[in-house]
mmCIF file of C-alpha atoms in Angstrom:
data_model
loop_
_atom_site.group_PDB
_atom_site.id
_atom_site.type_symbol
_atom_site.label_atom_id
_atom_site.label_comp_id
_atom_site.label_asym_id
_atom_site.label_seq_id
_atom_site.Cartn_x
_atom_site.Cartn_y
_atom_site.Cartn_z
ATOM 1 C CA MET O 475 115.258 96.994 111.257
ATOM 2 C CA MET O 476 114.886 98.895 114.525
ATOM 3 C CA LEU O 477 118.591 99.593 115.144
ATOM 4 C CA THR O 478 120.966 101.347 112.749
ATOM 5 C CA LEU O 479 124.628 101.906 113.567
ATOM 6 C CA TYR O 480 126.498 104.693 111.803
ATOM 7 C CA GLY O 481 130.244 104.086 112.009
ATOM 8 C CA HIS O 482 133.300 103.002 110.070
ATOM 9 C CA PRO O 483 134.839 99.521 109.736
ATOM 10 C CA ILE O 484 138.341 100.572 110.841
ATOM 11 C CA SER O 485 137.191 102.862 113.658
ATOM 12 C CA SER O 486 138.243 101.476 117.032
ATOM 13 C CA PHE O 487 135.243 103.067 118.733
ATOM 14 C CA THR O 488 132.946 101.531 116.130
ATOM 15 C CA TRP O 489 134.529 98.145 116.943
ATOM 16 C CA LYS O 490 133.676 98.708 120.588
ATOM 17 C CA VAL O 491 129.944 98.937 119.831
ATOM 18 C CA LEU O 492 130.064 96.226 117.150
ATOM 19 C CA THR O 493 131.553 93.863 119.717
ATOM 20 C CA ALA O 494 128.590 94.457 122.016
ATOM 21 C CA LEU O 495 126.073 94.006 119.192
ATOM 22 C CA TYR O 496 127.710 90.793 117.979
ATOM 23 C CA GLU O 497 128.135 89.489 121.531
ATOM 24 C CA ASN O 498 124.373 89.224 121.948
ATOM 25 C CA GLU O 499 123.576 88.698 118.258
ATOM 26 C CA THR O 500 121.481 91.865 118.314
ATOM 27 C CA PRO O 501 119.941 92.537 114.885
ATOM 28 C CA PHE O 502 120.973 95.870 113.391
ATOM 29 C CA GLU O 503 121.709 97.623 110.117
ATOM 30 C CA SER O 504 125.182 99.034 109.585
ATOM 31 C CA VAL O 505 125.845 102.258 107.677
ATOM 32 C CA THR O 506 129.451 103.158 106.850
ATOM 33 C CA VAL O 507 130.130 106.868 107.195
ATOM 34 C CA ASP O 508 131.881 107.863 103.961
ATOM 35 C CA GLN O 509 131.593 110.556 101.316
ATOM 36 C CA ASN O 510 128.228 109.162 100.232
ATOM 37 C CA THR O 511 126.641 109.016 103.686
ATOM 38 C CA TYR O 512 128.463 111.797 105.536
ATOM 39 C CA GLY O 513 125.794 114.398 104.818
ATOM 40 C CA ALA O 514 123.017 112.233 106.241
ATOM 41 C CA PHE O 515 125.196 111.396 109.251
ATOM 42 C CA ILE O 516 125.985 115.056 110.024
ATOM 43 C CA ALA O 517 122.315 115.930 109.678
ATOM 44 C CA LYS O 518 121.598 113.425 112.440
ATOM 45 C CA TRP O 519 124.589 114.281 114.634
ATOM 46 C CA PRO O 520 126.244 117.655 113.891
ATOM 47 C CA MET O 521 129.148 116.913 116.255
ATOM 48 C CA GLY O 522 130.345 114.450 113.618
ATOM 49 C CA LYS O 523 131.677 111.877 116.077
ATOM 50 C CA PHE O 524 130.833 108.290 115.277
ATOM 51 C CA PRO O 525 129.488 105.783 115.986
ATOM 52 C CA ILE O 526 125.909 106.677 116.745
ATOM 53 C CA LEU O 527 122.985 104.296 117.158
ATOM 54 C CA LEU O 528 119.494 105.031 115.876
ATOM 55 C CA ASP O 529 116.557 103.178 117.415
ATOM 56 C CA SER O 530 113.524 103.685 115.183
ATOM 57 C CA ASP O 531 111.282 101.694 117.501
ATOM 58 C CA ARG O 532 111.887 104.052 120.421
ATOM 59 C CA ASN O 533 112.616 107.133 118.272
ATOM 60 C CA GLN O 534 116.014 107.574 119.916
ATOM 61 C CA MET O 535 119.473 108.547 118.735
ATOM 62 C CA ILE O 536 122.239 107.479 121.099
ATOM 63 C CA SER O 537 125.796 108.796 120.946
ATOM 64 C CA GLU O 538 128.971 107.976 122.906
ATOM 65 C CA THR O 539 130.031 104.348 122.874
ATOM 66 C CA SER O 540 129.694 103.607 126.575
ATOM 67 C CA VAL O 541 126.191 105.075 126.622
ATOM 68 C CA ILE O 542 125.258 103.082 123.507
ATOM 69 C CA ILE O 543 126.341 99.807 125.125
ATOM 70 C CA GLU O 544 124.508 100.572 128.360
ATOM 71 C CA TYR O 545 121.465 101.428 126.243
ATOM 72 C CA LEU O 546 121.698 98.044 124.511
ATOM 73 C CA ASP O 547 122.048 96.368 127.895
ATOM 74 C CA ALA O 548 118.860 98.046 129.128
ATOM 75 C CA TYR O 549 116.605 97.805 126.071
ATOM 76 C CA TYR O 550 118.055 94.944 123.995
ATOM 77 C CA PRO O 551 119.532 92.557 126.569
ATOM 78 C CA GLY O 552 120.968 89.207 125.597
ATOM 79 C CA ARG O 553 122.939 86.339 127.046
ATOM 80 C CA THR O 554 125.822 88.621 128.042
ATOM 81 C CA PRO O 555 124.961 91.489 130.411
ATOM 82 C CA PHE O 556 127.480 94.298 129.975
ATOM 83 C CA MET O 557 126.829 96.019 133.293
ATOM 84 C CA PRO O 558 126.814 94.191 136.669
ATOM 85 C CA LYS O 559 123.842 94.695 138.938
ATOM 86 C CA ASP O 560 126.078 95.201 141.959
ATOM 87 C CA PHE O 561 126.723 98.946 142.216
ATOM 88 C CA ASP O 562 130.361 98.770 143.336
ATOM 89 C CA THR O 563 131.235 96.303 140.590
ATOM 90 C CA ALA O 564 129.417 98.465 138.050
ATOM 91 C CA LEU O 565 131.550 101.422 139.125
ATOM 92 C CA GLU O 566 134.667 99.332 138.510
ATOM 93 C CA VAL O 567 133.426 98.411 135.045
ATOM 94 C CA ARG O 568 132.791 102.059 134.210
ATOM 95 C CA ARG O 569 136.198 103.056 135.589
ATOM 96 C CA TRP O 570 138.040 100.556 133.400
ATOM 97 C CA ASP O 571 135.887 101.469 130.436
ATOM 98 C CA ARG O 572 137.079 105.055 130.831
ATOM 99 C CA ILE O 573 140.710 103.931 131.205
ATOM 100 C CA PHE O 574 140.572 102.022 127.933
ATOM 101 C CA ASP O 575 138.818 104.868 126.148
ATOM 102 C CA HIS O 576 141.607 107.142 127.412
ATOM 103 C CA LEU O 577 144.170 104.694 126.007
ATOM 104 C CA ASN O 578 142.272 104.652 122.717
ATOM 105 C CA VAL O 579 142.248 108.441 122.371
ATOM 106 C CA THR O 580 145.902 108.758 123.410
ATOM 107 C CA MET O 581 146.930 106.058 120.930
ATOM 108 C CA SER O 582 145.184 107.936 118.135
ATOM 109 C CA LYS O 583 147.651 110.794 118.541
ATOM 110 C CA THR O 584 150.427 108.520 117.293
ATOM 111 C CA VAL O 585 148.260 107.447 114.339
ATOM 112 C CA VAL O 586 147.391 110.997 113.317
ATOM 113 C CA ASP O 587 151.075 111.937 113.367
ATOM 114 C CA ASN O 588 151.711 109.319 110.654
ATOM 115 C CA ILE O 589 149.510 111.190 108.192
ATOM 116 C CA ARG O 590 150.767 114.707 108.900
ATOM 117 C CA PRO O 591 152.753 116.387 106.110
ATOM 118 C CA ASP O 592 156.517 116.616 106.499
ATOM 119 C CA GLY O 593 157.416 119.555 108.676
ATOM 120 C CA GLN O 594 154.174 119.370 110.638
ATOM 121 C CA ARG O 595 154.828 116.272 112.679
ATOM 122 C CA ASP O 596 154.952 116.364 116.446
ATOM 123 C CA PRO O 597 157.660 114.020 117.783
ATOM 124 C CA TYR O 598 157.359 115.449 121.296
ATOM 125 C CA GLY O 599 153.588 114.885 121.316
ATOM 126 C CA VAL O 600 154.032 111.320 120.052
ATOM 127 C CA GLU O 601 156.593 110.500 122.756
ATOM 128 C CA GLU O 602 154.327 112.006 125.403
ATOM 129 C CA ALA O 603 151.430 109.897 124.116
ATOM 130 C CA LYS O 604 153.603 106.789 124.289
ATOM 131 C CA ARG O 605 154.647 107.669 127.838
ATOM 132 C CA ILE O 606 150.979 107.820 128.847
ATOM 133 C CA MET O 607 150.276 104.555 127.017
ATOM 134 C CA ARG O 608 153.097 102.816 128.903
ATOM 135 C CA GLY O 609 151.532 104.025 132.147
ATOM 136 C CA VAL O 610 148.177 102.556 131.150
ATOM 137 C CA TYR O 611 149.874 99.295 130.160
ATOM 138 C CA GLY O 612 151.356 99.120 133.656
ATOM 139 C CA VAL O 613 148.059 99.472 135.508
ATOM 140 C CA VAL O 614 146.339 97.025 133.145
ATOM 141 C CA GLU O 615 149.101 94.436 133.620
ATOM 142 C CA THR O 616 148.707 94.710 137.401
ATOM 143 C CA GLN O 617 144.894 94.502 137.206
ATOM 144 C CA LEU O 618 145.074 91.255 135.233
ATOM 145 C CA ALA O 619 147.061 89.428 137.915
ATOM 146 C CA ASP O 620 144.181 87.115 138.858
ATOM 147 C CA ARG O 621 141.433 87.924 136.362
ATOM 148 C CA GLU O 622 140.233 86.375 133.123
ATOM 149 C CA PHE O 623 138.638 89.668 132.091
ATOM 150 C CA ILE O 624 139.442 93.156 133.257
ATOM 151 C CA VAL O 625 136.827 93.117 136.055
ATOM 152 C CA GLY O 626 136.622 89.542 137.297
ATOM 153 C CA LYS O 627 135.359 86.529 135.372
ATOM 154 C CA SER O 628 132.630 88.162 133.278
ATOM 155 C CA PHE O 629 132.877 89.895 129.888
ATOM 156 C CA THR O 630 131.563 93.445 130.362
ATOM 157 C CA LEU O 631 131.399 96.911 128.866
ATOM 158 C CA ALA O 632 135.010 97.392 129.961
ATOM 159 C CA ASP O 633 136.163 94.453 127.837
ATOM 160 C CA CYS O 634 134.271 95.841 124.835
ATOM 161 C CA ALA O 635 136.396 98.962 125.302
ATOM 162 C CA ALA O 636 139.614 97.054 125.975
ATOM 163 C CA ALA O 637 139.573 94.903 122.840
ATOM 164 C CA PRO O 638 139.904 97.632 120.167
ATOM 165 C CA ALA O 639 141.974 99.937 122.373
ATOM 166 C CA LEU O 640 144.606 97.274 123.025
ATOM 167 C CA TRP O 641 144.496 95.841 119.504
ATOM 168 C CA TYR O 642 145.346 99.211 117.980
ATOM 169 C CA SER O 643 147.679 100.305 120.777
ATOM 170 C CA VAL O 644 150.048 97.357 120.496
ATOM 171 C CA ARG O 645 150.401 98.095 116.758
ATOM 172 C CA ASN O 646 151.697 101.548 117.661
ATOM 173 C CA LEU O 647 153.484 100.718 120.921
ATOM 174 C CA PRO O 648 154.369 96.990 121.002
ATOM 175 C CA LEU O 649 154.391 95.071 124.254
ATOM 176 C CA ASP O 650 157.876 93.680 123.421
ATOM 177 C CA GLY O 651 157.325 90.613 125.589
ATOM 178 C CA GLY O 652 157.448 92.544 128.835
ATOM 179 C CA LEU O 653 153.728 92.488 129.603
ATOM 180 C CA PRO O 654 152.648 88.858 129.392
ATOM 181 C CA ARG O 655 149.269 89.314 131.083
ATOM 182 C CA ILE O 656 148.187 91.951 128.585
ATOM 183 C CA GLY O 657 149.396 89.760 125.734
ATOM 184 C CA ALA O 658 147.398 86.787 127.008
ATOM 185 C CA TYR O 659 144.339 88.959 127.680
ATOM 186 C CA LEU O 660 144.440 90.408 124.177
ATOM 187 C CA ASP O 661 144.693 86.873 122.777
ATOM 188 C CA ARG O 662 141.556 85.932 124.722
ATOM 189 C CA LEU O 663 139.747 88.983 123.403
ATOM 190 C CA LYS O 664 140.792 88.295 119.800
ATOM 191 C CA ALA O 665 139.550 84.723 120.165
ATOM 192 C CA ARG O 666 136.129 85.861 121.387
ATOM 193 C CA PRO O 667 133.698 85.453 118.456
ATOM 194 C CA SER O 668 132.131 88.909 118.875
ATOM 195 C CA PHE O 669 135.404 90.827 118.643
ATOM 196 C CA ALA O 670 136.792 88.466 116.007
ATOM 197 C CA ARG O 671 133.765 89.283 113.864
ATOM 198 C CA ALA O 672 134.348 93.023 114.273
ATOM 199 C CA LEU O 673 137.957 92.524 113.176
ATOM 200 C CA GLN O 674 136.951 90.393 110.212
ATOM 201 C CA GLY O 675 134.544 93.053 109.011
ATOM 202 C CA SER O 676 137.378 95.609 108.914
ATOM 203 C CA GLU O 677 139.717 93.583 106.709
ATOM 204 C CA PRO O 678 138.517 94.816 103.283
ATOM 205 C CA LEU O 679 139.187 98.433 104.321
ATOM 206 C CA PHE O 680 142.167 97.984 106.587
ATOM 207 C CA HIS O 681 144.544 99.286 103.925
ATOM 208 C CA MET O 682 143.136 102.717 104.832
ATOM 209 C CA TYR O 683 144.757 102.551 108.277
ATOM 210 C CA PRO O 684 147.895 104.748 108.372
ATOM 211 C CA GLY O 685 150.978 102.559 108.197
ATOM 212 C CA ALA O 686 149.030 99.357 107.471
#
């Protein structure tokens, strides 16, 4: 197997890359980073941030999810191109990819607070994170006014980022019926076979998610 993905089944950023791999049915081996594999993972990537992708054929290690997906688009293309050829449209895709990654990271602050010991929680930080998340929800709702996906009619890198970010975010900050476009968009993403497969693969370990 040329491609090996080091990640974790309940990691939202791992889902982002898994969605891209499944979208184009790209063959790869998956390695779960746990107590048995952590040493080998850190030896490959001392920063300790997963996922990473190893390409034995090209002798490359690729980190950062957006870079990994663009790498797949360049060297292992399939039926779904993740980056448009038009430069201006590609900039839009990258911009929305960053917005959803920002949502993802901000959302994680509310998750981490759930596992802090009593007396060490940060209610102010959680409320600030939720304020930022509501702001992101607002711009996403507006963007989806006339679009099937976040940048037009095509599934792109930005949608790979949106699917896990929104799926986890609405668990921690529900839409409460006030953002119908986001709700419908998330339903479309959950129905897409590639993301549905990433979700399905997480189910045996989802009890590990704080508050699940």
